[in-house]
Tab-separated table of C-alpha atoms and ligand atoms in Angstrom:
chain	number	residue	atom	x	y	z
A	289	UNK	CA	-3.696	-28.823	13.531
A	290	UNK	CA	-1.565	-25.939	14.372
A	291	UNK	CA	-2.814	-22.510	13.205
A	292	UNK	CA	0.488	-22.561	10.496
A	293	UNK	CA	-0.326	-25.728	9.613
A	294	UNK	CA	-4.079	-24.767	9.171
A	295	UNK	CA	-2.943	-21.252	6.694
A	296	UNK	CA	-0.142	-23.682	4.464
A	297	UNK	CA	-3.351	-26.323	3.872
A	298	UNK	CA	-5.297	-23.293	2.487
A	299	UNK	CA	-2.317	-21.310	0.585
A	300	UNK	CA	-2.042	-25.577	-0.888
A	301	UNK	CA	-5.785	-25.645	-1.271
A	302	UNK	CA	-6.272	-21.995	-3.296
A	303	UNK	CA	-3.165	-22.865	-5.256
A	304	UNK	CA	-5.135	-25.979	-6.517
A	305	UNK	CA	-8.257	-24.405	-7.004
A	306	UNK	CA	-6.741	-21.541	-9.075
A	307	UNK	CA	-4.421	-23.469	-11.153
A	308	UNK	CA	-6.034	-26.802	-11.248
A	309	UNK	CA	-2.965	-28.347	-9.946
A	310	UNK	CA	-1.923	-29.425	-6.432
A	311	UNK	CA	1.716	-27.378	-5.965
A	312	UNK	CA	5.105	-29.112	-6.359
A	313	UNK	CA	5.741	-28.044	-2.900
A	314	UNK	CA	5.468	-25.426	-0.610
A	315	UNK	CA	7.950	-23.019	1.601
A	316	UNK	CA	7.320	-20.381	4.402
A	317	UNK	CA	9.767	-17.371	5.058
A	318	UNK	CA	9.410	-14.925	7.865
A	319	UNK	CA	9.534	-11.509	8.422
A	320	UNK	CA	12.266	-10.164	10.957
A	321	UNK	CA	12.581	-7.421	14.340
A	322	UNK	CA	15.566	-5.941	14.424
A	323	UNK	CA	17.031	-6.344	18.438
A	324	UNK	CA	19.625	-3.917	17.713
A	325	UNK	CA	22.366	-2.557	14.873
A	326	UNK	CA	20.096	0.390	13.036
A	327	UNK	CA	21.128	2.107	10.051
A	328	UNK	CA	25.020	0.101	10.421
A	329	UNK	CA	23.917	-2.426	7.925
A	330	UNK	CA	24.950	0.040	4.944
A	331	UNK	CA	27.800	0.565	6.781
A	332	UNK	CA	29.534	-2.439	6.768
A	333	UNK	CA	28.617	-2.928	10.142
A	334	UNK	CA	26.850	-5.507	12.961
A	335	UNK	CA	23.242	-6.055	13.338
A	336	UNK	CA	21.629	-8.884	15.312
A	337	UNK	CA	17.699	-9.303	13.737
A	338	UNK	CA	15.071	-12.676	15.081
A	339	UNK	CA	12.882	-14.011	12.547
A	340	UNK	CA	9.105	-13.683	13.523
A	341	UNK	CA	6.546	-16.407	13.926
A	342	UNK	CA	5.034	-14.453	11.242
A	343	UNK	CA	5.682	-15.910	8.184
A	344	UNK	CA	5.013	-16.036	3.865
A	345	UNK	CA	3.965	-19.098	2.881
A	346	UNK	CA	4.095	-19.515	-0.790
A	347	UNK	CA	2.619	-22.734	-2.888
A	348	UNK	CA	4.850	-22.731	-6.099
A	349	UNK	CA	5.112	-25.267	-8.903
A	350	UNK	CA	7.246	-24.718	-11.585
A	351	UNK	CA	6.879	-24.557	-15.555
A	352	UNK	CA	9.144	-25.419	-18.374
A	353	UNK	CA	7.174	-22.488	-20.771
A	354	UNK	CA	9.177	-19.715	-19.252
A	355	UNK	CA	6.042	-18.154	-17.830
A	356	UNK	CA	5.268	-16.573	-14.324
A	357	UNK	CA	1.887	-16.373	-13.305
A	358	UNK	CA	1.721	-14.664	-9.371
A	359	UNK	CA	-0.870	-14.461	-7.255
A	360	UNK	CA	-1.038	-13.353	-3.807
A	361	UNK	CA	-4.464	-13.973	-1.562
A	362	UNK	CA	-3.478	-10.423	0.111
A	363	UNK	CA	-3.838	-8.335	-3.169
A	364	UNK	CA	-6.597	-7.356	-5.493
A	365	UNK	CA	-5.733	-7.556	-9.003
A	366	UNK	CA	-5.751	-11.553	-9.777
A	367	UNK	CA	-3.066	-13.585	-11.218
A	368	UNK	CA	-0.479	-11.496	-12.716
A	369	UNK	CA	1.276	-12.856	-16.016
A	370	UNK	CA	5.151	-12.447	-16.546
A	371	UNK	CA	7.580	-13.915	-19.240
A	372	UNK	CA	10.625	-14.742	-17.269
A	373	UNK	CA	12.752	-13.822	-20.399
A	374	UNK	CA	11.519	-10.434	-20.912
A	375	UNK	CA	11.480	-9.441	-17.418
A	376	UNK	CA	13.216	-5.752	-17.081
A	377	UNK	CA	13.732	-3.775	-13.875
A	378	UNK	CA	11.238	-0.971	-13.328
A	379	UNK	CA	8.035	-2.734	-15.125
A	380	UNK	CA	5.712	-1.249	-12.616
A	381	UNK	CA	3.972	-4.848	-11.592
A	382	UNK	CA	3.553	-3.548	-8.007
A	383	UNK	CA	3.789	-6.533	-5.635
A	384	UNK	CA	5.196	-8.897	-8.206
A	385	UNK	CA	8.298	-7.154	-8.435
A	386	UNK	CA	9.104	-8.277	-5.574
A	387	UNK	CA	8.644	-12.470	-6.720
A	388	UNK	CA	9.640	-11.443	-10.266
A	389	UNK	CA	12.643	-9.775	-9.410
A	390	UNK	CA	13.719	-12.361	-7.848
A	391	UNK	CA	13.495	-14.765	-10.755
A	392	UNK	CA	15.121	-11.802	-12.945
A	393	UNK	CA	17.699	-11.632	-10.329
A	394	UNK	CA	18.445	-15.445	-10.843
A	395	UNK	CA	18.824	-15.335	-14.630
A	396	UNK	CA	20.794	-12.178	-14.087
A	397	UNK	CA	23.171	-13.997	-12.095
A	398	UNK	CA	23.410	-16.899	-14.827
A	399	UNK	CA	21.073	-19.084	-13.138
A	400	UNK	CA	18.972	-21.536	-15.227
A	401	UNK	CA	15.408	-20.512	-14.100
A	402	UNK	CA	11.877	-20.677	-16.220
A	403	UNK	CA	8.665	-20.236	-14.744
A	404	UNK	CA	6.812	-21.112	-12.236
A	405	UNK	CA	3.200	-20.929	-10.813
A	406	UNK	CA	3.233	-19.062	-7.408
A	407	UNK	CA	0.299	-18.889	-4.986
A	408	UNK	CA	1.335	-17.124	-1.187
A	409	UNK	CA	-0.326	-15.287	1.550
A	410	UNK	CA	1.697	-13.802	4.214
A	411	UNK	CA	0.599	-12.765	7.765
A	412	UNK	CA	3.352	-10.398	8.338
A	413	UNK	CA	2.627	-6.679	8.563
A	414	UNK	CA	3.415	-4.954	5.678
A	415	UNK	CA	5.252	-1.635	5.543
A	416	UNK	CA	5.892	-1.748	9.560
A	417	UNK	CA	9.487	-1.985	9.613
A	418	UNK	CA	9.080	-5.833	9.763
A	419	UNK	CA	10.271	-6.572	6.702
A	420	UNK	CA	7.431	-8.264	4.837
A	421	UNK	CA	8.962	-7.432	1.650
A	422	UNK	CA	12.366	-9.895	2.249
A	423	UNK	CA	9.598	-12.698	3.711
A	424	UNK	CA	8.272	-12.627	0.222
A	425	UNK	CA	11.242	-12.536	-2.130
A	426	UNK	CA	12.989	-14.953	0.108
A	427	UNK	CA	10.080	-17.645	0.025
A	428	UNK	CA	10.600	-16.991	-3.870
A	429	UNK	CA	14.150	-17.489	-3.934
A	430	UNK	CA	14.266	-20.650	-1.927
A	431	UNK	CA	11.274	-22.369	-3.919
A	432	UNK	CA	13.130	-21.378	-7.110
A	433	UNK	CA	16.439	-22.833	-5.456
A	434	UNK	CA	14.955	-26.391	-4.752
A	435	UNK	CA	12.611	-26.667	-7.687
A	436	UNK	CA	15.597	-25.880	-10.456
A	437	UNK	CA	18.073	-28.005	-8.152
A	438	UNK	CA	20.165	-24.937	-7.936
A	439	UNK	CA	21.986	-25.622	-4.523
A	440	UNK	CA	22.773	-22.060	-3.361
A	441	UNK	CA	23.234	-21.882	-0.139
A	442	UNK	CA	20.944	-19.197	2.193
A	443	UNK	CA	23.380	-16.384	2.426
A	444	UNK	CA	23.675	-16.820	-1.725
A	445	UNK	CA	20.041	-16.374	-1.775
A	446	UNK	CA	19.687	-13.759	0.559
A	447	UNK	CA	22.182	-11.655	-1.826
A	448	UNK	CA	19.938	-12.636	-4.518
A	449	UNK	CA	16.553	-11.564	-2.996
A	450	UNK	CA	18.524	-8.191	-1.888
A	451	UNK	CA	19.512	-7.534	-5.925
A	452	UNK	CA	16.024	-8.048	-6.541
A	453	UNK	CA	15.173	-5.408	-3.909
A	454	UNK	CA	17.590	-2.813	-5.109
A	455	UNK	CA	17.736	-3.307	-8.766
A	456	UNK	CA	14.385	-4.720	-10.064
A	457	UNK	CA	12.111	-3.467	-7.337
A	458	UNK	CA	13.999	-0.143	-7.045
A	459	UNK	CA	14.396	-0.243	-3.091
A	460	UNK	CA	18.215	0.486	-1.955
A	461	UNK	CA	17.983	-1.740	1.176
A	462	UNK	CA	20.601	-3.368	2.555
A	463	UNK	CA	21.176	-7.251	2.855
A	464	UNK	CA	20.059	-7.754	6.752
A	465	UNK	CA	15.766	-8.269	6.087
A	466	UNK	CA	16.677	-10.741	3.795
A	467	UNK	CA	19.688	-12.658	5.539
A	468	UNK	CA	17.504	-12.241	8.702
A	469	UNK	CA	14.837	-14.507	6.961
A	470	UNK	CA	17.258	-16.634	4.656
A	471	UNK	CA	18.996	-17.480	7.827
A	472	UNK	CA	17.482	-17.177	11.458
A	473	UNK	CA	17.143	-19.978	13.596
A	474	UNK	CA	14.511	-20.743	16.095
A	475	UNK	CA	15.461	-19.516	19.751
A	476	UNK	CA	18.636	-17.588	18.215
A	477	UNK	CA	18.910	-14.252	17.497
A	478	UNK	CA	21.280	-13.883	13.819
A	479	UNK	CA	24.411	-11.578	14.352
A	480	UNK	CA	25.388	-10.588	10.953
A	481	UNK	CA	28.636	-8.570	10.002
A	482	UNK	CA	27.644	-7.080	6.827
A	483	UNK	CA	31.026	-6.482	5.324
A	484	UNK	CA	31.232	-10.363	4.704
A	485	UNK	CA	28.016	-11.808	5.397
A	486	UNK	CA	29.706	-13.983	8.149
A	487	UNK	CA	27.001	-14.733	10.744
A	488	UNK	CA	26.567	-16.920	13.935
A	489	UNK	CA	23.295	-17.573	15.795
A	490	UNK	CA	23.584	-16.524	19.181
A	491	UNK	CA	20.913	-18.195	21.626
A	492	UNK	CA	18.201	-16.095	22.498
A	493	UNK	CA	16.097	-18.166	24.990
A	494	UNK	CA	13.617	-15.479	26.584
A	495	UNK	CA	11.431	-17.937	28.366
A	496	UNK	CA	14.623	-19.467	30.085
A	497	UNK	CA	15.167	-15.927	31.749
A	498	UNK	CA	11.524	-15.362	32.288
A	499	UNK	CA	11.327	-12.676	29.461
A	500	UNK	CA	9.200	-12.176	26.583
A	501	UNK	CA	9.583	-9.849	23.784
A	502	UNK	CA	7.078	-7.948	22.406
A	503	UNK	CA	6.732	-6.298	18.557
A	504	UNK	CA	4.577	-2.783	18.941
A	505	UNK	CA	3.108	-1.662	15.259
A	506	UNK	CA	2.335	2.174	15.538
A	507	UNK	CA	0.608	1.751	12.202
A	508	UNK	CA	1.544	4.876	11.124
A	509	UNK	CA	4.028	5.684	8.503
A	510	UNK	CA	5.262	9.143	7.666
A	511	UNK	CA	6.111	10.817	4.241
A	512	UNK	CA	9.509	12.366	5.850
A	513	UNK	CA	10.957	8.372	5.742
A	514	UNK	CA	11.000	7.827	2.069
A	515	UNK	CA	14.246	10.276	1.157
A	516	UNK	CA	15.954	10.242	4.472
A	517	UNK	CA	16.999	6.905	4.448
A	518	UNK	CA	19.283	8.154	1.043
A	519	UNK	CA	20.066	11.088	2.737
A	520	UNK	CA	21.728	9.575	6.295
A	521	UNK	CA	23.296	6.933	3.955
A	522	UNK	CA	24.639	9.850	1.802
A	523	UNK	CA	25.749	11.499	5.029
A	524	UNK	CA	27.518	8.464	6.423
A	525	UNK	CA	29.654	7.730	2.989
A	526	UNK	CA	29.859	11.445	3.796
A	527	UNK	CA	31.470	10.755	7.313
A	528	UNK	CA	33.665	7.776	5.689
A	529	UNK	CA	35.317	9.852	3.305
A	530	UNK	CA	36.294	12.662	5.350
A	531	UNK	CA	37.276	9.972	7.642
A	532	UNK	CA	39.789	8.090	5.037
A	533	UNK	CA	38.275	5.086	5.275
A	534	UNK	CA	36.330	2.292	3.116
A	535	UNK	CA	33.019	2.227	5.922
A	536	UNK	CA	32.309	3.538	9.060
A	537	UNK	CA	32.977	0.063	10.097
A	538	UNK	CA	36.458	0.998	9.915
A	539	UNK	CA	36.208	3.264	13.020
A	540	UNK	CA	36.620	1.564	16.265
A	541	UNK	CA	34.843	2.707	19.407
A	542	UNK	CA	38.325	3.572	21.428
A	543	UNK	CA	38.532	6.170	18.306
A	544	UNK	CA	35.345	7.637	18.189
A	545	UNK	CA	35.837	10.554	20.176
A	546	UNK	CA	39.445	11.803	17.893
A	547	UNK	CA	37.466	10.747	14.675
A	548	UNK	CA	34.521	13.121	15.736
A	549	UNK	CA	37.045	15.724	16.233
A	550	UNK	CA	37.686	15.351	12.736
A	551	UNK	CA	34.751	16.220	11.419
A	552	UNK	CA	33.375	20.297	11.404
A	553	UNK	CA	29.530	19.095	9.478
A	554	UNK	CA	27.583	18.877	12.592
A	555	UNK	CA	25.377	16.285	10.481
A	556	UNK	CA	27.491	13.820	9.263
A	557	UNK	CA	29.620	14.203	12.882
A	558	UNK	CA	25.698	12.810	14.651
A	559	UNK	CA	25.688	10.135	12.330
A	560	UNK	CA	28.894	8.660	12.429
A	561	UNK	CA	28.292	8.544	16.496
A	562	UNK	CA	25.016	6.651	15.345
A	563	UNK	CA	26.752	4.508	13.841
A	564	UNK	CA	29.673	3.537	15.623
A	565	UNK	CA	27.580	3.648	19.029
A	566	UNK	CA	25.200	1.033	17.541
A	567	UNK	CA	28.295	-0.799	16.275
A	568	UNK	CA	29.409	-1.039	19.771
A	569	UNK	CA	26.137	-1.789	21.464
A	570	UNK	CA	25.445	-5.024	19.136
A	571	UNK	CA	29.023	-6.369	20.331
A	572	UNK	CA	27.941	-5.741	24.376
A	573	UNK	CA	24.481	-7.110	23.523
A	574	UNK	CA	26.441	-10.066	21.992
A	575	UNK	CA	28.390	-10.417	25.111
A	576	UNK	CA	25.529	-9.954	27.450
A	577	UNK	CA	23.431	-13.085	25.887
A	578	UNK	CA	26.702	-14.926	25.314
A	579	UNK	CA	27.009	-14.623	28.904
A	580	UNK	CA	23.479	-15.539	29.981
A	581	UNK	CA	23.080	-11.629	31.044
A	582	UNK	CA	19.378	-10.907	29.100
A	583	UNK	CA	17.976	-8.101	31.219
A	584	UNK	CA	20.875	-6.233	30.890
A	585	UNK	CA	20.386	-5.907	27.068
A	586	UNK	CA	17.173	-3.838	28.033
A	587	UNK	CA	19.060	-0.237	28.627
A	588	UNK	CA	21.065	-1.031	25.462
A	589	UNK	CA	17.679	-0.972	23.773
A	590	UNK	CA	16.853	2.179	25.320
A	591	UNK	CA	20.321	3.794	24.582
A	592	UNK	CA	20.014	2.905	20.737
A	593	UNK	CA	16.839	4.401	20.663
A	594	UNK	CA	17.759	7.899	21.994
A	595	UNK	CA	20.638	7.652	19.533
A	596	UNK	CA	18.535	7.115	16.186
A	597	UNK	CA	16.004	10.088	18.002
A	598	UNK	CA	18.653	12.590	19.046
A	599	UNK	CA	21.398	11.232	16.629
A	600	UNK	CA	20.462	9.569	13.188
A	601	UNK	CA	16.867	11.746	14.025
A	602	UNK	CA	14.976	8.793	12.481
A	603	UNK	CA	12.486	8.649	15.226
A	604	UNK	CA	8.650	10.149	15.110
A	605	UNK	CA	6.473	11.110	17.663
A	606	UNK	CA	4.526	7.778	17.818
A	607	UNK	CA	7.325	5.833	18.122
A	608	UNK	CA	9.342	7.804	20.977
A	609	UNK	CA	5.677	7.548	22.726
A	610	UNK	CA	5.676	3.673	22.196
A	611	UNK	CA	9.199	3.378	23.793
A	612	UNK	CA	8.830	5.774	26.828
A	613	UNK	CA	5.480	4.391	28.000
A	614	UNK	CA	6.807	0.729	27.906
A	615	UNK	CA	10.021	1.727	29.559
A	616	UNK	CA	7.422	3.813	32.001
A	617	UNK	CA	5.370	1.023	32.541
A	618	UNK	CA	8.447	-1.183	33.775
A	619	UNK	CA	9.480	-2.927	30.095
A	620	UNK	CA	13.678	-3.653	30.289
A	621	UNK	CA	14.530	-1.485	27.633
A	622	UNK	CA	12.664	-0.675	24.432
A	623	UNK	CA	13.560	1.057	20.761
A	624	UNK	CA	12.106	1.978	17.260
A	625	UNK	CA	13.237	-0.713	15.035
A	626	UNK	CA	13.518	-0.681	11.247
A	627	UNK	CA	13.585	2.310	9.108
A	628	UNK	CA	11.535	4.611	11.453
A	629	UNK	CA	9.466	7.530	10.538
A	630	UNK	CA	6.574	5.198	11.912
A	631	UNK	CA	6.444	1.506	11.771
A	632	UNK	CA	7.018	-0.468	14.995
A	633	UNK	CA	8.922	-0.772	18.328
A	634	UNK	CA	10.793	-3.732	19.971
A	635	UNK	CA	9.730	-3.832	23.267
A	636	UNK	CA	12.338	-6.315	26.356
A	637	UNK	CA	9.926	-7.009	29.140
A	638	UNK	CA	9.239	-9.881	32.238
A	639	UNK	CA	7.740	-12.543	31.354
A	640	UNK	CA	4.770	-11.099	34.030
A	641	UNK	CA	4.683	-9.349	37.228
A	642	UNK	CA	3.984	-5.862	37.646
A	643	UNK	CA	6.348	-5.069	35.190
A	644	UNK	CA	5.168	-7.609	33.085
A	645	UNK	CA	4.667	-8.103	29.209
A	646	UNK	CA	0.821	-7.949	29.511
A	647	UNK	CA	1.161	-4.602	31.555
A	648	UNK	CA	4.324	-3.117	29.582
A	649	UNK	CA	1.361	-3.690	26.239
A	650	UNK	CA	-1.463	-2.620	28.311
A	651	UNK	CA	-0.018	1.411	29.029
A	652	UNK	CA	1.156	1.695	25.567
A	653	UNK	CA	-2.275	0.954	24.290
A	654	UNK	CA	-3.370	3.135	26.788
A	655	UNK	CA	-0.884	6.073	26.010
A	656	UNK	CA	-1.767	5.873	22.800
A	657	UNK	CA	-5.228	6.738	23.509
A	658	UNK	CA	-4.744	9.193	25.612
A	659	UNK	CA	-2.793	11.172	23.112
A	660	UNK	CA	-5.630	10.681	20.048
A	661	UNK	CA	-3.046	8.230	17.987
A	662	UNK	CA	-4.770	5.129	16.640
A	663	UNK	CA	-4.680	1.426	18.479
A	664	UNK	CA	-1.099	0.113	18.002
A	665	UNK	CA	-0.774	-3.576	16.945
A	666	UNK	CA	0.834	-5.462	19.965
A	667	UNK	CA	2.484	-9.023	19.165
A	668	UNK	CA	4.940	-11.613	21.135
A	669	UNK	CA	7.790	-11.940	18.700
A	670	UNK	CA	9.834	-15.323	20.355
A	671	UNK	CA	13.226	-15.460	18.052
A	672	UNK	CA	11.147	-18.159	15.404
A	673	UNK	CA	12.592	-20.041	12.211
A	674	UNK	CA	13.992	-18.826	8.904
A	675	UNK	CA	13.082	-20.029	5.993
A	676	UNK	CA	11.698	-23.359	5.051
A	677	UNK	CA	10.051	-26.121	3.201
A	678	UNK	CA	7.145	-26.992	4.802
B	275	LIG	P1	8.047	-3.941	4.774
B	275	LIG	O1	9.021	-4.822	4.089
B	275	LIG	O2	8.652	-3.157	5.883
B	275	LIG	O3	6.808	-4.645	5.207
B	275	LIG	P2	7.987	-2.716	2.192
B	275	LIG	O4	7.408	-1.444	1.703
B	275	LIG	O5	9.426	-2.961	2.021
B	275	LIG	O6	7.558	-2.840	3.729
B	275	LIG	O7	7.241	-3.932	1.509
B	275	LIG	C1	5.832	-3.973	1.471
B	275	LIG	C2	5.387	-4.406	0.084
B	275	LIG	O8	5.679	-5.788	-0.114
B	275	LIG	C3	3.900	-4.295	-0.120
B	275	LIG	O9	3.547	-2.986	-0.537
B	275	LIG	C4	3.677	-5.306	-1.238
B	275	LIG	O10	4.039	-4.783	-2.487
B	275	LIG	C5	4.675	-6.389	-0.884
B	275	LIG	N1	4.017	-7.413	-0.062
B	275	LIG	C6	4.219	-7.685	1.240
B	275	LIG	N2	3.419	-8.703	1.657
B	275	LIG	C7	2.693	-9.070	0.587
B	275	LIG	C8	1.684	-10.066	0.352
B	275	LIG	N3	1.242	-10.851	1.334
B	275	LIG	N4	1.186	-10.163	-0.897
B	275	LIG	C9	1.614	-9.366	-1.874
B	275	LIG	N5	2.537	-8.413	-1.720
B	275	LIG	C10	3.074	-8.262	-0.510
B	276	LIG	MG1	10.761	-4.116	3.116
């Protein structure tokens, strides 16, 4: 038995034994690295996020009383008891907001959903920029889909999981964790336009090109991140408006240097280059795996990272550490990924060799110690499966 298969057996077998049921079924839904497109997402713009191996794996049965009862093997606390009707946003349940929002989210929407008895662990790394948060509301909204026959299809229930985010959990994130994890395919990177939710999988075969990529946690998570994320988004509506238009979306690359002459707040003018630089390098990365070129996405990485440092100043000291002593120890390319102020790194390296994935991991461990920061986690992240019934 595979170790996945070995983790849904037990998230099957505690269900049981804390329910006295066996589950109606049970679903898995991963977490997500972001390869490139930071910060455009709120912008109406590209991104291009993998699903991880790492995965929530939920046992869920439902009930015609109208009750949620949540539990989650990685939480103190117990079961936690919810009357789908009288859910509200901004309860306070802690983690099972994020499962009850999404049922609130359903009925919101006019969607014919009761309760149901929810068991899940989850082995991705929460609050490291790898979205475990969309893993968990999306494993919620898919059982919910197939065990009240409600035939939405995944970017439906991404949108859904995302509402639940925003308005019940209180989070304003935009729709790409959730899509990421609604939608990826194995092998495939997902790029997503976020004006429309239109998306196409575009192959992402590592091994084939003797690559690996690799997933570095800093572990560390800064204060600084939790009102600058309203603040850049602020500043880029900012940048829209003086701009005349709907999204920085709307600004093409060929434009970007009249459009910054447009602007005289030396702020918003860094951020819309954020922007529509990222904008642009998503469409070359595009065009470099359409075309089979995958090392050359590596400096792309690199480039998008000094632009959310110097740029959309997102970065922290751990991270920029993380990416120069990969790119030092011969990594491809290599940039913070996620939300920043802490979290983790996505890291394009050889498959082995001197500039290989093994020694790429090894010299950021050891930079790390030699500057007093804390062990990073270091994980393989091959572009794995969205969500699914297992
Ligand atoms: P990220 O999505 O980047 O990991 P968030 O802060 O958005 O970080 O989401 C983390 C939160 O999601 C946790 O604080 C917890 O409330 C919830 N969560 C994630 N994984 C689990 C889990 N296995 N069990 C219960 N709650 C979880
Ligand atoms: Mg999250």
């Amino acid at each position: 038995m595979t170790a996945g298969a070995a983790a849904a057996r037990r998230v099957a077998e505690d269900f049981a034994g804390l329910y006295g049921a066996v589950p109606d079924g049970l679903w898995a839904a991963p977490g997500r690295v972001n390869l490139i497109g930071e910060y455009t997402d709120f912008n109406d713009g590209f991104v291009l996020p993998l699903a991880l191996p790492h995965t929530a794996v939920a046992a869920v049965s439902r009930r015609d009383d109208g009750l949620l009862r949540l539990h989650s093997a990685d939480q103190p606390g117990g079961v936690v008891v919810l009357d789908a009707a009288e859910l509200a946003p901004g309860q306070g349940t802690g983690w099972a907001a994020y499962p009850a929002g999404v049922v609130w989210a359903l009925r919101e929407a006019g969607y014919p959903v009761g309760g149901v008895d929810v068991h899940l662990a989850s082995t991705v790394p929460t609050g490291a920029g790898l979205s475990s948060s969309a893993a968990l509301e999306v494993v919620t909204a898919l059982a919910l889909d197939e065990l009240y026959g409600l035939g939405l299809g995944r970017p439906q229930l991404a949108r859904i999981a995302q509402r639940a985010e925003n308005a019940f959990v209180g989070v304003p994130c935009g729709v790409m964790d959730q899509m990421a994890s609604a939608c990826a395919v194995e092998g495939h990177a997902l790029f997503l336009d976020t004006r429309d939710l239109s998306y196409r999988q575009v192959p992402f075969d590592l091994g084939a090109f003797g690559l690996r990529l690799l997933v570095v946690d800093t572990r560390v998570k800064h204060a600084l991140g939790d009102g600058a994320y309203a603040e850049r988004r602020a500043g880029c509506e900012a940048g829209a408006r003086a701009l005349g238009v709907r999204s920085l979306r709307e600004i093409p690359y060929a434009q970007l240097s009249s459009a910054l002459a447009r602007l005289d707040d030396d702020t918003v003018r860094r951020y819309v280059r954020h922007v529509v630089c990222d904008n642009e390098r998503v469409r070359r990365t595009i065009g470099l795996l359409d075309a089979g070129e995958v090392r050359d996405v590596g400096p792309l990485l690199s480039e998008g990272h000094a632009s959310l440092r110097d740029d959309l100043r997102v970065s922290c000291p751990e991270l920029d550490l993380a990416v120069e002593a990969a790119n030092a120890a011969g990594a491809l390319g290599a940039r913070m990924t996620g939300g920043g102020f802490g979290g983790s790194v996505v890291v394009l390296a050889e498959e082995s060799g001197p500039r290989g994935a093994d020694v790429v991991a090894a010299a950021v461990c050891k930079a790390f110690a030699r500057a007093g920061v804390g062990a990073p986690g270091i994980f393989e992240a091959p572009p794995s499966a969205g969500a699914r019934r297992l």
